[in-house]
PDB file of C-alpha atoms and ligand atoms in Angstrom:
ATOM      1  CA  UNK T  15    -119.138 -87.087 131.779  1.00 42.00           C
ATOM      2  CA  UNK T  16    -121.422 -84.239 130.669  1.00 46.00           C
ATOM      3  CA  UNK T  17    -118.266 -82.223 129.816  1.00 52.00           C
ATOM      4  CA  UNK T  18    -116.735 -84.938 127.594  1.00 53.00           C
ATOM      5  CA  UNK T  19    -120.192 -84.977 125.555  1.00 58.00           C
ATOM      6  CA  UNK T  20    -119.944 -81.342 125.303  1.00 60.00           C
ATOM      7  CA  UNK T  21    -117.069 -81.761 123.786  1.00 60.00           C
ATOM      8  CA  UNK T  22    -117.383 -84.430 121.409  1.00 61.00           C
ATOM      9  CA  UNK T  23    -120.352 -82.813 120.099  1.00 64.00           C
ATOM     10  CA  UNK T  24    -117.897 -79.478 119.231  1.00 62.00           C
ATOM     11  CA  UNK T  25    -115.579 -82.073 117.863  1.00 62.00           C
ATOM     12  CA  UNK T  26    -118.326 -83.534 115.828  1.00 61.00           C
ATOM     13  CA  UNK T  27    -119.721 -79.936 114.588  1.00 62.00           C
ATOM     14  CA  UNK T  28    -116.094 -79.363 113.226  1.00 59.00           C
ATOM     15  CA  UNK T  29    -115.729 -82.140 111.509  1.00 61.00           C
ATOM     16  CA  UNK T  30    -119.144 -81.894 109.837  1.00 60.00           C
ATOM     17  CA  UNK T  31    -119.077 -79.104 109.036  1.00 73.00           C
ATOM     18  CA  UNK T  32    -116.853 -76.241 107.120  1.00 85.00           C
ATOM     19  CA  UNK T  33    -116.470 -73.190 107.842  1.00 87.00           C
ATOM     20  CA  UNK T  34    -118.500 -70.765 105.779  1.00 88.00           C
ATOM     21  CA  UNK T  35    -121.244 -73.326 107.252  1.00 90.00           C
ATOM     22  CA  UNK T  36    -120.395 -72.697 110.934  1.00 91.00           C
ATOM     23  CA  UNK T  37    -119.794 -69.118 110.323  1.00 93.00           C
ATOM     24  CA  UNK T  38    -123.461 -68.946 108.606  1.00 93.00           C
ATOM     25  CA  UNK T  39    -125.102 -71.039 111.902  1.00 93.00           C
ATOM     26  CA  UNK T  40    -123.298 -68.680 114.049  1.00 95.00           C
ATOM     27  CA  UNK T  41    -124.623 -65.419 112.454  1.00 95.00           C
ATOM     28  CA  UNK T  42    -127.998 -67.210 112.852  1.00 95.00           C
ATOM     29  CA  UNK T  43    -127.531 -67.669 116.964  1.00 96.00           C
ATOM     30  CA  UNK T  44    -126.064 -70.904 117.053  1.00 95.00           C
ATOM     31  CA  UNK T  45    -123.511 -71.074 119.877  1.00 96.00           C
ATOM     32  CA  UNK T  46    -122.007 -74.361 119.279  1.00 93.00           C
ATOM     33  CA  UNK T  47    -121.112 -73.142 115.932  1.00 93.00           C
ATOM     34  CA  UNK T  48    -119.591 -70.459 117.507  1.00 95.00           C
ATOM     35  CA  UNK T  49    -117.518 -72.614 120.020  1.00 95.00           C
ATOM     36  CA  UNK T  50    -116.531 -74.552 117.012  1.00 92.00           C
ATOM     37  CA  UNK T  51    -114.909 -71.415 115.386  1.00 94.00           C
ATOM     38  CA  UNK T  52    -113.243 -70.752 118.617  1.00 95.00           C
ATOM     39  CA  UNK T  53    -111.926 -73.763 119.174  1.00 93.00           C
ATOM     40  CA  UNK T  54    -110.380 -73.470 116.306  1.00 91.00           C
ATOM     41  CA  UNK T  55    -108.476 -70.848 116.702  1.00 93.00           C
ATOM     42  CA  UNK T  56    -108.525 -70.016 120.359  1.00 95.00           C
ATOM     43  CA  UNK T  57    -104.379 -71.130 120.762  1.00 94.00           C
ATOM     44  CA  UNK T  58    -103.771 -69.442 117.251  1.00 93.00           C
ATOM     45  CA  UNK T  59    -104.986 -66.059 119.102  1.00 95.00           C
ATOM     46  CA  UNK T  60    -103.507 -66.724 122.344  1.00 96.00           C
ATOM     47  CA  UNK T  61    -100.150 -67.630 121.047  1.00 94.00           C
ATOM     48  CA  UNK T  62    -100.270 -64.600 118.791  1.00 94.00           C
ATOM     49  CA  UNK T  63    -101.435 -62.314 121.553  1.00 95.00           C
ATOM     50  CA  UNK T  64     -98.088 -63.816 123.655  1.00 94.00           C
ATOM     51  CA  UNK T  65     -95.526 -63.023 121.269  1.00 93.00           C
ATOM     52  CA  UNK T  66     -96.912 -59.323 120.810  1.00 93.00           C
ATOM     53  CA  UNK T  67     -97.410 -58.608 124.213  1.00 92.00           C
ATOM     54  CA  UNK T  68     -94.661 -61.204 126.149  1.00 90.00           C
ATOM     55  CA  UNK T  69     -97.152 -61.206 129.045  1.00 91.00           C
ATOM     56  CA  UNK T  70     -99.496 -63.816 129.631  1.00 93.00           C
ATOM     57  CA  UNK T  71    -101.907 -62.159 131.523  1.00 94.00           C
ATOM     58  CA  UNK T  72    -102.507 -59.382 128.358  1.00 94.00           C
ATOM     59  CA  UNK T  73    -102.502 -62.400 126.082  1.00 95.00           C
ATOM     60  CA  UNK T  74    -105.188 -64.201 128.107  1.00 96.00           C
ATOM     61  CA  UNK T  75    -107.083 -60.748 128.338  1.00 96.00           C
ATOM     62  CA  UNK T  76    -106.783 -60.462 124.716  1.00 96.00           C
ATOM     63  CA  UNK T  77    -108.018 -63.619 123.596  1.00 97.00           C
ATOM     64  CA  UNK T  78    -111.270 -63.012 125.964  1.00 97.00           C
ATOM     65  CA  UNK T  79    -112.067 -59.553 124.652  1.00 97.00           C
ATOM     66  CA  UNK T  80    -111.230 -61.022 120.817  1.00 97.00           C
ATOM     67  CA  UNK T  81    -114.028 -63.517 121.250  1.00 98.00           C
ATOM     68  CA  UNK T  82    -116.667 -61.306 123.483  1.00 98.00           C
ATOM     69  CA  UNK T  83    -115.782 -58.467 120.085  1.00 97.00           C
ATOM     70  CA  UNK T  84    -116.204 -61.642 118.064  1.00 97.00           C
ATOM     71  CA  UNK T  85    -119.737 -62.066 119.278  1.00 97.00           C
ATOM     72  CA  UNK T  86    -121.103 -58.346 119.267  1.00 97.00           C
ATOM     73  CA  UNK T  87    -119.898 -57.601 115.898  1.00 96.00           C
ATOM     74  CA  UNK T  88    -120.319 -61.380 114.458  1.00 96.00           C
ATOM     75  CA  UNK T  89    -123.305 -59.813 111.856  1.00 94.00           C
ATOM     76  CA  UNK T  90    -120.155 -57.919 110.428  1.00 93.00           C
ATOM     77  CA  UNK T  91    -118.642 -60.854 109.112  1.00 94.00           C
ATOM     78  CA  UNK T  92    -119.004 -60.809 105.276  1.00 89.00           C
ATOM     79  CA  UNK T  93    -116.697 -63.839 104.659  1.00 84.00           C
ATOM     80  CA  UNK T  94    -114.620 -61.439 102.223  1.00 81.00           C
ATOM     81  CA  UNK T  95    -111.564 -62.919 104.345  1.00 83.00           C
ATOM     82  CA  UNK T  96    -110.911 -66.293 106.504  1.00 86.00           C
ATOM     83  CA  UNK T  97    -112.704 -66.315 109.718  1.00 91.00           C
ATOM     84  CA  UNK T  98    -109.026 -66.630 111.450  1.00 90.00           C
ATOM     85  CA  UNK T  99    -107.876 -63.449 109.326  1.00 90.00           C
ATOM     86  CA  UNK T 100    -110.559 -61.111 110.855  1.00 93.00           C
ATOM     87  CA  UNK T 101    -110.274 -62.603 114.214  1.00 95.00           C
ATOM     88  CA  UNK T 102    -106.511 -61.807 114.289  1.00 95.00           C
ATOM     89  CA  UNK T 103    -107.384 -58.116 112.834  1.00 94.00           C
ATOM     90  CA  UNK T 104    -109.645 -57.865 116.188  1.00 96.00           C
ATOM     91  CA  UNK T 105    -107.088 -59.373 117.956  1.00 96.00           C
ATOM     92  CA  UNK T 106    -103.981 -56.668 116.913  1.00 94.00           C
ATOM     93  CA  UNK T 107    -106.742 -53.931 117.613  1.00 93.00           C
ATOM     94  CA  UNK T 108    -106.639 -55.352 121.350  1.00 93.00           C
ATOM     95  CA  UNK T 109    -102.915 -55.841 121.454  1.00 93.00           C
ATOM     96  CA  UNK T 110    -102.286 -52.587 120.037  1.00 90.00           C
ATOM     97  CA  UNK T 111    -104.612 -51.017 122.791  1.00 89.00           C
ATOM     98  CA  UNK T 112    -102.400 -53.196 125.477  1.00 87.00           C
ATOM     99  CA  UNK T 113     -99.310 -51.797 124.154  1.00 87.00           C
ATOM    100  CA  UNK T 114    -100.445 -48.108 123.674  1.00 82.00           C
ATOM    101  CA  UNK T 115     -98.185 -47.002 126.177  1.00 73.00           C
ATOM    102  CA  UNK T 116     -94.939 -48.381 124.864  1.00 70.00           C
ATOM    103  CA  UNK T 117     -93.466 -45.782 122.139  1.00 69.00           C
ATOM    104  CA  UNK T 118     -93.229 -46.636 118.943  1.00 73.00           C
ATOM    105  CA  UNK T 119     -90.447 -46.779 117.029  1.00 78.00           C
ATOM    106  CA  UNK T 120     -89.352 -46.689 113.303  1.00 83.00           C
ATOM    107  CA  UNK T 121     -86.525 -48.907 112.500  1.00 87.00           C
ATOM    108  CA  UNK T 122     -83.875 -47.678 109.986  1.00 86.00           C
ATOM    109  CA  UNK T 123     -83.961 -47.842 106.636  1.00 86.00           C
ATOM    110  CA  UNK T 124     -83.387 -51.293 104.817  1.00 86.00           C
ATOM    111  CA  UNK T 125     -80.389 -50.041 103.316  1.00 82.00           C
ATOM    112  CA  UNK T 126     -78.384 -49.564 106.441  1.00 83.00           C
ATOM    113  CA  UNK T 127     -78.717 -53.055 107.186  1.00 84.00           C
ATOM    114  CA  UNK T 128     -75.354 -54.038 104.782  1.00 77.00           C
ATOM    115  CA  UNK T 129     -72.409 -52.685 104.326  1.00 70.00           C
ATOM    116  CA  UNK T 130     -72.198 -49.710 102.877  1.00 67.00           C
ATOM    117  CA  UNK T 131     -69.114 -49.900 100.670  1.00 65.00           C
ATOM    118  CA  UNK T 132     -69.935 -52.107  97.050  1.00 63.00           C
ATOM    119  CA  UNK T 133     -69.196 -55.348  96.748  1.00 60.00           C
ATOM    120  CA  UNK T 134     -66.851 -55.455  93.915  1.00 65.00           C
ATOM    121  CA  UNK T 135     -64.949 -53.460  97.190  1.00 69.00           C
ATOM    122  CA  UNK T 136     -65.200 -55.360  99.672  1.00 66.00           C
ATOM    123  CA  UNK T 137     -64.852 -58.281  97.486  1.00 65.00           C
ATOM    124  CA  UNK T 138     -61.325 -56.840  96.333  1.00 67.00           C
ATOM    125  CA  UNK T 139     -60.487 -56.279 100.291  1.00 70.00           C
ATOM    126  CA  UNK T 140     -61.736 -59.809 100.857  1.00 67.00           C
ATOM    127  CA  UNK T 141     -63.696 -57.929 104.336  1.00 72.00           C
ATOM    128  CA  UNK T 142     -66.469 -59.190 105.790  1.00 74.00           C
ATOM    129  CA  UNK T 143     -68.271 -57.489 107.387  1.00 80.00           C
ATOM    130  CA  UNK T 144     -71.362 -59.588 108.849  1.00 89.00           C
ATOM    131  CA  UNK T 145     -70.807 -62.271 111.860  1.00 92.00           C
ATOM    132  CA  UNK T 146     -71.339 -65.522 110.219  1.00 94.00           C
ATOM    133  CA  UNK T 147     -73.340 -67.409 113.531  1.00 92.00           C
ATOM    134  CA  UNK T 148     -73.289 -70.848 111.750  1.00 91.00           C
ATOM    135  CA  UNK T 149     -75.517 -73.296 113.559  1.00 93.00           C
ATOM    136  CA  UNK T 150     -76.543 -71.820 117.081  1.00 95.00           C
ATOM    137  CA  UNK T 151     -77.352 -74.552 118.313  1.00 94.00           C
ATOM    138  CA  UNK T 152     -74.237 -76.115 118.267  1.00 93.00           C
ATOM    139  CA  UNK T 153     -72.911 -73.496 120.478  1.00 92.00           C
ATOM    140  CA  UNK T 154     -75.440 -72.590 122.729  1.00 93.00           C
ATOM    141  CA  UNK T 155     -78.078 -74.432 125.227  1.00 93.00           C
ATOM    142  CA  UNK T 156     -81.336 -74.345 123.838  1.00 93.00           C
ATOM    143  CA  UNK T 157     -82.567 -71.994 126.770  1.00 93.00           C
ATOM    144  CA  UNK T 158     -79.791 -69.504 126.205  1.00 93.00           C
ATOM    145  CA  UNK T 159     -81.020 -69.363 122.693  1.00 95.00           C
ATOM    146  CA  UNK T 160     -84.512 -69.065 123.085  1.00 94.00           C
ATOM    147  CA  UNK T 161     -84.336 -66.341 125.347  1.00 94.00           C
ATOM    148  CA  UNK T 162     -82.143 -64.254 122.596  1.00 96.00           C
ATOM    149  CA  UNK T 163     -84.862 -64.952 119.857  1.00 95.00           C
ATOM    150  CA  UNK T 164     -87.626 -64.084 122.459  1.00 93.00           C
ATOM    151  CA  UNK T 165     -85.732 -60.755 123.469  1.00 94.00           C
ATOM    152  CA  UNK T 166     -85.097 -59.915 119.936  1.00 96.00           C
ATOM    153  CA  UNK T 167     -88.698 -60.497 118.948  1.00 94.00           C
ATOM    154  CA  UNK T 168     -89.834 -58.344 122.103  1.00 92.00           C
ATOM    155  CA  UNK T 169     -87.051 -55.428 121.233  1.00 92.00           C
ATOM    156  CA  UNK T 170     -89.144 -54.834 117.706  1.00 94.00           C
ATOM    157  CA  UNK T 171     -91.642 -51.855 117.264  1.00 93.00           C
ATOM    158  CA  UNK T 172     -95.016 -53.122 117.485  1.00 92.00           C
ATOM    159  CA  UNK T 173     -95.843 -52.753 114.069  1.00 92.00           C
ATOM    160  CA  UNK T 174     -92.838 -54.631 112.790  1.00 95.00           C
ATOM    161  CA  UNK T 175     -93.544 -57.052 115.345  1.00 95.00           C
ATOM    162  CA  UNK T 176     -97.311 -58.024 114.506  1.00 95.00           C
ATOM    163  CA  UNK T 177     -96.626 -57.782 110.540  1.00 96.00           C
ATOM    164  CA  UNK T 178     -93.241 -60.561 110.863  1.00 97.00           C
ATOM    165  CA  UNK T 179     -95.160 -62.760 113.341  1.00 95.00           C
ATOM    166  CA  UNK T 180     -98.297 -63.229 110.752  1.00 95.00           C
ATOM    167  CA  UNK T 181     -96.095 -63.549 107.569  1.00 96.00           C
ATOM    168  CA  UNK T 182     -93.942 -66.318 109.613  1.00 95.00           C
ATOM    169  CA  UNK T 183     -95.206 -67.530 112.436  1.00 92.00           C
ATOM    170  CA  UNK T 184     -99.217 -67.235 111.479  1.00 90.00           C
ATOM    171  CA  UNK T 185     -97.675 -67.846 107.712  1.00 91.00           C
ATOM    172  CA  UNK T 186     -99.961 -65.455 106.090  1.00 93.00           C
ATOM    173  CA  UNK T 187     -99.508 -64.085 102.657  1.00 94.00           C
ATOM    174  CA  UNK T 188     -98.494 -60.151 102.108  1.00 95.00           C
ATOM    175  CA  UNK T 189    -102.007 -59.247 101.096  1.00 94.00           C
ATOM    176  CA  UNK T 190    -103.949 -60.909 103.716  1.00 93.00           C
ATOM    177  CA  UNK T 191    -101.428 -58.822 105.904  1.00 95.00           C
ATOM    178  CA  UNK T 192    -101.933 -56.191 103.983  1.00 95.00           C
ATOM    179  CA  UNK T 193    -105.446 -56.094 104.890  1.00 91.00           C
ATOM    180  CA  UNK T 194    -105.006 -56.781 108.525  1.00 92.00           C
ATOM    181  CA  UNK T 195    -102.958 -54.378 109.094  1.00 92.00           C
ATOM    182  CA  UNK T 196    -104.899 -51.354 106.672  1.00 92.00           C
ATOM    183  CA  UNK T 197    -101.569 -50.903 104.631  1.00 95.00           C
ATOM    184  CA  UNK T 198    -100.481 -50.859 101.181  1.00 97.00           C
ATOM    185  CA  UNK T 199     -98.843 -54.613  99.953  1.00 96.00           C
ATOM    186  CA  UNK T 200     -95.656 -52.595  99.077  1.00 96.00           C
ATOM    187  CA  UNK T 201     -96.095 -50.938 102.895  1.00 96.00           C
ATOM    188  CA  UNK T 202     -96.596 -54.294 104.221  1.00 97.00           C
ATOM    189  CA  UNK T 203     -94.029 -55.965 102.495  1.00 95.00           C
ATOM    190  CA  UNK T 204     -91.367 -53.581 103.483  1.00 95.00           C
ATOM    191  CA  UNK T 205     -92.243 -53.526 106.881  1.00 96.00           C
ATOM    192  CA  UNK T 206     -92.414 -57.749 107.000  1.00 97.00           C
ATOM    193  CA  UNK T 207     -88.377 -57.256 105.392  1.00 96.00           C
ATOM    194  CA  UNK T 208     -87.321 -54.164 107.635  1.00 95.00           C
ATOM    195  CA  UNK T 209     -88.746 -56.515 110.675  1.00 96.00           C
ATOM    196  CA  UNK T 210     -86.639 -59.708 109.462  1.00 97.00           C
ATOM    197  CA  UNK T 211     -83.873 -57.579 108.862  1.00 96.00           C
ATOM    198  CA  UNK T 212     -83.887 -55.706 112.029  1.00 96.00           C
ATOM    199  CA  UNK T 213     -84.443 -59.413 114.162  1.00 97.00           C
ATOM    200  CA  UNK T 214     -81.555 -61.087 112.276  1.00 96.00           C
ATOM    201  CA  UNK T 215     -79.675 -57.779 113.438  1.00 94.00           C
ATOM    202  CA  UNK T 216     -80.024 -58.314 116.790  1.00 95.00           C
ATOM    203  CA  UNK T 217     -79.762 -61.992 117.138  1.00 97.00           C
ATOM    204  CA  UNK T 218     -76.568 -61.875 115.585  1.00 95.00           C
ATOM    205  CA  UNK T 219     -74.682 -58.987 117.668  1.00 94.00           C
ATOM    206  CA  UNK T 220     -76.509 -61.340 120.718  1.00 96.00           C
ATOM    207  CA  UNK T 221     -75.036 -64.200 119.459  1.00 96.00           C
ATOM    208  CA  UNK T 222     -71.509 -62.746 118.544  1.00 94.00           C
ATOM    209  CA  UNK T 223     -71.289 -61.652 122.246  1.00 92.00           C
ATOM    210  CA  UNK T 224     -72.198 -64.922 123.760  1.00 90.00           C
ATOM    211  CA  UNK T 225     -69.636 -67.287 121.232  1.00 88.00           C
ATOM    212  CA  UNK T 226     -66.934 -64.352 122.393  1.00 79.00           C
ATOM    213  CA  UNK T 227     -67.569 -65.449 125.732  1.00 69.00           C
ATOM    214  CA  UNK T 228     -68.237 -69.007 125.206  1.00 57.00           C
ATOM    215  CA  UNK T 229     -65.007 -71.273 126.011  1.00 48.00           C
ATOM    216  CA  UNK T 230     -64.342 -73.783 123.527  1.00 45.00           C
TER     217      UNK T 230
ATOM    218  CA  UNK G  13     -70.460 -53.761  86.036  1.00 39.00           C
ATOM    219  CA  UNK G  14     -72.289 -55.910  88.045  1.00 55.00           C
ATOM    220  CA  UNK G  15     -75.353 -54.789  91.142  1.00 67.00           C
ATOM    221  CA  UNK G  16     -74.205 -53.881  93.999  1.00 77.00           C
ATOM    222  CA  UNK G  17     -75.594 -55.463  97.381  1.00 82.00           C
ATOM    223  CA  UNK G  18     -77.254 -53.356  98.343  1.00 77.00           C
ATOM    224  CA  UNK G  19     -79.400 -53.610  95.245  1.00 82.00           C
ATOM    225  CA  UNK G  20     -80.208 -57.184  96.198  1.00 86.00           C
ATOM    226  CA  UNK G  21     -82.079 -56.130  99.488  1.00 87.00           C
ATOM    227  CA  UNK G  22     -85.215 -55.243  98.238  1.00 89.00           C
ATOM    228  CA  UNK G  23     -85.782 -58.304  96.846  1.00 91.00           C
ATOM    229  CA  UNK G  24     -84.377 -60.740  99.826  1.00 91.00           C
ATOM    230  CA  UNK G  25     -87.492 -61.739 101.299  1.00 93.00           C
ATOM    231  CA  UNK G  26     -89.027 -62.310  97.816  1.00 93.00           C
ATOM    232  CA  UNK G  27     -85.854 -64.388  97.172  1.00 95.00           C
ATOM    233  CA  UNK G  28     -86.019 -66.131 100.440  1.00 95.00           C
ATOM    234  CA  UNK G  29     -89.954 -67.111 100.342  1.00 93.00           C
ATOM    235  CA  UNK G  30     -89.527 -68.800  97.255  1.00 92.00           C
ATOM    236  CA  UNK G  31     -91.631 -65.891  95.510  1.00 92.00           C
ATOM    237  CA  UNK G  32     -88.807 -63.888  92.935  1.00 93.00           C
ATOM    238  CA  UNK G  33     -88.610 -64.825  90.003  1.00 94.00           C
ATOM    239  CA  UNK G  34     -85.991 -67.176  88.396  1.00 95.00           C
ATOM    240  CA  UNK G  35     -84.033 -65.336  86.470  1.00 94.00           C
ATOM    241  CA  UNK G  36     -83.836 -62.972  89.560  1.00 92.00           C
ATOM    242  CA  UNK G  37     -82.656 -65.951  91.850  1.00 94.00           C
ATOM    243  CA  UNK G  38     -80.199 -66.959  89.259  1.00 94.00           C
ATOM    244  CA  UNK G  39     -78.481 -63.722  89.445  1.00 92.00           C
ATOM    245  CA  UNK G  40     -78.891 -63.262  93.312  1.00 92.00           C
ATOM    246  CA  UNK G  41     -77.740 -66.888  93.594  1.00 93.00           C
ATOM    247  CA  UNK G  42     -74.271 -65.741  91.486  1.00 92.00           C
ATOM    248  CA  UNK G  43     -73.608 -62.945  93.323  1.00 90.00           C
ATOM    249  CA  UNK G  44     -73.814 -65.009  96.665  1.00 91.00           C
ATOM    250  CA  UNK G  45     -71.042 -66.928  95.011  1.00 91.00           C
ATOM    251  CA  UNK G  46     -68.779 -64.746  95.031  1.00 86.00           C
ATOM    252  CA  UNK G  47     -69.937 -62.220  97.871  1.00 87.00           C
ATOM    253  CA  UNK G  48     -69.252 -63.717 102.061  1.00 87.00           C
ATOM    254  CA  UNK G  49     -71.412 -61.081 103.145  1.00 88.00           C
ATOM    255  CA  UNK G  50     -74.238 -61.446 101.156  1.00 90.00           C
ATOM    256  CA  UNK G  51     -74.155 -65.114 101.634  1.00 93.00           C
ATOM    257  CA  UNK G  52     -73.851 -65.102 105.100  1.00 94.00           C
ATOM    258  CA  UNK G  53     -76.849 -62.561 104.883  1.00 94.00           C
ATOM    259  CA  UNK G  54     -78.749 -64.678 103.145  1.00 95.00           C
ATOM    260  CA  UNK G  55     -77.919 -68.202 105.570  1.00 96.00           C
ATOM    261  CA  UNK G  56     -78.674 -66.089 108.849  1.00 96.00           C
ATOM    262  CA  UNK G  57     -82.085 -64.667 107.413  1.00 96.00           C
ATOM    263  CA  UNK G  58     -82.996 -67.867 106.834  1.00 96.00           C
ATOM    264  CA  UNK G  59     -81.901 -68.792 110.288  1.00 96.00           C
ATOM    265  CA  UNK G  60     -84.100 -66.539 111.720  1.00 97.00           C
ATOM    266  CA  UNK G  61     -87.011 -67.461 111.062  1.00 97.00           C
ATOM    267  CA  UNK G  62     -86.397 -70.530 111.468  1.00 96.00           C
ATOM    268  CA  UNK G  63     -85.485 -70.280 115.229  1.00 96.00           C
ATOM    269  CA  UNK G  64     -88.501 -67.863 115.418  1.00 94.00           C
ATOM    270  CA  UNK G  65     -90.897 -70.923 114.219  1.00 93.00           C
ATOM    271  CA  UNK G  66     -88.640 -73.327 117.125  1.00 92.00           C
ATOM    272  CA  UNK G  67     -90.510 -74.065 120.694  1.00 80.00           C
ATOM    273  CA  UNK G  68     -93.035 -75.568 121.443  1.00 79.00           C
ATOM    274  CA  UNK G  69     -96.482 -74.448 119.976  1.00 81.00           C
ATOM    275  CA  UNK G  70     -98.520 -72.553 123.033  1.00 86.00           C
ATOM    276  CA  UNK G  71    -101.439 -73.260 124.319  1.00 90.00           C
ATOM    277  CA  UNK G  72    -103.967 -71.108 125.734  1.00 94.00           C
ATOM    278  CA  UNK G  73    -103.585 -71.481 129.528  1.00 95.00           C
ATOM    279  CA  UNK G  74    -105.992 -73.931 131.089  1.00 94.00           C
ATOM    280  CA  UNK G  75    -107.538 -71.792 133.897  1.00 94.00           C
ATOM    281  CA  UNK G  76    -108.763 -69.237 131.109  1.00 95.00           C
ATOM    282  CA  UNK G  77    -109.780 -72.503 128.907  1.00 93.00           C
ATOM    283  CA  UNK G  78    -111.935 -73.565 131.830  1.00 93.00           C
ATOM    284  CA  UNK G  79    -113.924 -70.395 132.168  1.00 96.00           C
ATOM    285  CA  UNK G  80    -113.818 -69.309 128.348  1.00 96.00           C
ATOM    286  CA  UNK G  81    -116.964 -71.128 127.425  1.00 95.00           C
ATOM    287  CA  UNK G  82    -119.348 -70.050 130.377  1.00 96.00           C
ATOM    288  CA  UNK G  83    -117.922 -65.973 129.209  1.00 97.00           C
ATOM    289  CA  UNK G  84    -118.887 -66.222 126.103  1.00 97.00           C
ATOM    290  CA  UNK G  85    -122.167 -68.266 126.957  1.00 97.00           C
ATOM    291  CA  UNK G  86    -123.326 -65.282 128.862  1.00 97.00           C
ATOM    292  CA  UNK G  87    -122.417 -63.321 125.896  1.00 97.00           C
ATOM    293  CA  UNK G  88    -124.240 -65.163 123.429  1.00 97.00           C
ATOM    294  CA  UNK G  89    -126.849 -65.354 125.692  1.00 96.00           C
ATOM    295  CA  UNK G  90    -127.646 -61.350 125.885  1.00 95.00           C
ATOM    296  CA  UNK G  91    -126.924 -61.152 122.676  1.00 94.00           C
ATOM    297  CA  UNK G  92    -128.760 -63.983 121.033  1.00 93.00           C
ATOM    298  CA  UNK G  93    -131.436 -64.904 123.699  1.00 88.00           C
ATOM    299  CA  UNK G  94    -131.312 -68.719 125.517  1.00 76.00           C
TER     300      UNK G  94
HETATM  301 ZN1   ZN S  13     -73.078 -58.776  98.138  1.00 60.17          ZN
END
């Protein structure tokens, strides 16, 4: 029972209270403050950390070393961003250390992502060029698809990869990204476009190849 | 002469996030009409995120859960004092 009272009384400290309040209480030594924040945001990190590393163990090392960093510098906290933002902008500085040994890759230029030729061409031609996919999910099992979006996501650079997953997944705006990530808002948005571009790319030669195959 | 596509690509994201403005959309929106690739450009962006947002939402693992507390405790502890 001890651990259920533990708990409500986190429950009840988050509830009470918001978070410049916790944040304050924490700076001051308060640990349950503290486990409030985390609790928070602890699956946020961890689900983050997942999808930039696709290994659970990193992700589950990441989200420990996030919070331990979280502690030693928690002084450092001026509030000039969420509490969530800077915790994700400790936790990319420990993915990006777990994925130091992959090379990193630019992707091409936005440009190359259509068809070269102008449309008033390819409009007189009547070619198209892109695969329309339609609805994927009328065609394929969910499993089959989820592993194409998870490959896809994994096949990104890792700088493409962090800035789509907070625009889209985390649904953060360009210039909290911007700041995350120590780039300019044009930078980041071009890299959040070059990222989308670049998935939608690859999920649709994947998906071309599997309705080839597919019999109907 | 009208833009090209390509000059449309810039702007997609913009478009698709709701944040371009209208007069912008109006013309991107007219140019989809009459331009299959751009239009299927434009469904299958959309598409991708939203089968990047699909699955279910994870959760942090509940061995690491167990033990996260009692880590950071200690933490606290040499930090902060009991
Ligand atoms: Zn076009």
């Amino acid at each position: 029972m001890v651990k259920a009272t533990f708990l409500n009384r986190f429950i009840l400290y988050f509830y009470l209270m918001n978070e410049s309040e916790l944040i304050k209480k924490a700076q001051a030594g308060d640990f349950e403050a503290f486990s409030a924040l985390v609790n928070a945001s602890k699956n946020k990190i961890y689900a983050l950390a997942l999808k930039m590393t696709a290994n659970p163990q990193d992700a589950e090392d990441i989200v420990q070393d996030t919070f331990l960093k979280a502690i030693d510098n928690i002084e450092q906290f001026r509030g000039e961003s969420a509490f969530g933002t800077w915790l994700y902008s400790i936790a990319l500085n420990q993915a990006r250390a777990h994925l130091a040994k992959q090379k990193q890759t630019d992707l091409k230029p936005i440009e190359d992502y259509l068809p070269a030729r102008s449309a008033e061409e390819l409009h007189r031609e009547g070619v198209v060029h892109l695969f329309d996919w339609k609805d994927p999910h009328q065609k394929l099992e969910d499993e089959q698809l989820r592993t194409i979006i998870d490959n896809a996501i994994a096949e990104l650079p890792a700088k493409y990869r962090e800035a789509f997953l907070l625009r889209y997944i985390e649904e953060l705006s360009i210039k909290e990204i911007s700041k995350i990530i120590n780039e300019s808002v044009a930078s980041t948005k071009s890299r959040v476009l070059r990222a989308r571009l670049a998935l939608r790319d690859h999920i649709s030669k994947a998906l071309e190849d599997k309705y080839g195959t597919e019999v109907s | 002469m009208g833009r090209k596509c390509l000059d449309y690509i810039n702007d997609l994201n913009d478009y698709l996030d709701g944040e371009l403005d209208p007069s912008l959309c109006e013309e991107i929106e007219k140019h989809i009409g009459h331009c299959e690739n751009c239009r299927i450009m434009v469904d299958t962006m959309k598409q991708t995120v939203t089968l990047c947002r699909e699955g279910k939402p994870e959760k942090l693992p509940a061995a690491l859960e167990d033990k996260l507390g009692g880590i950071l405790k200690a933490r606290w502890e040499k930090k902060f004092g009991k």
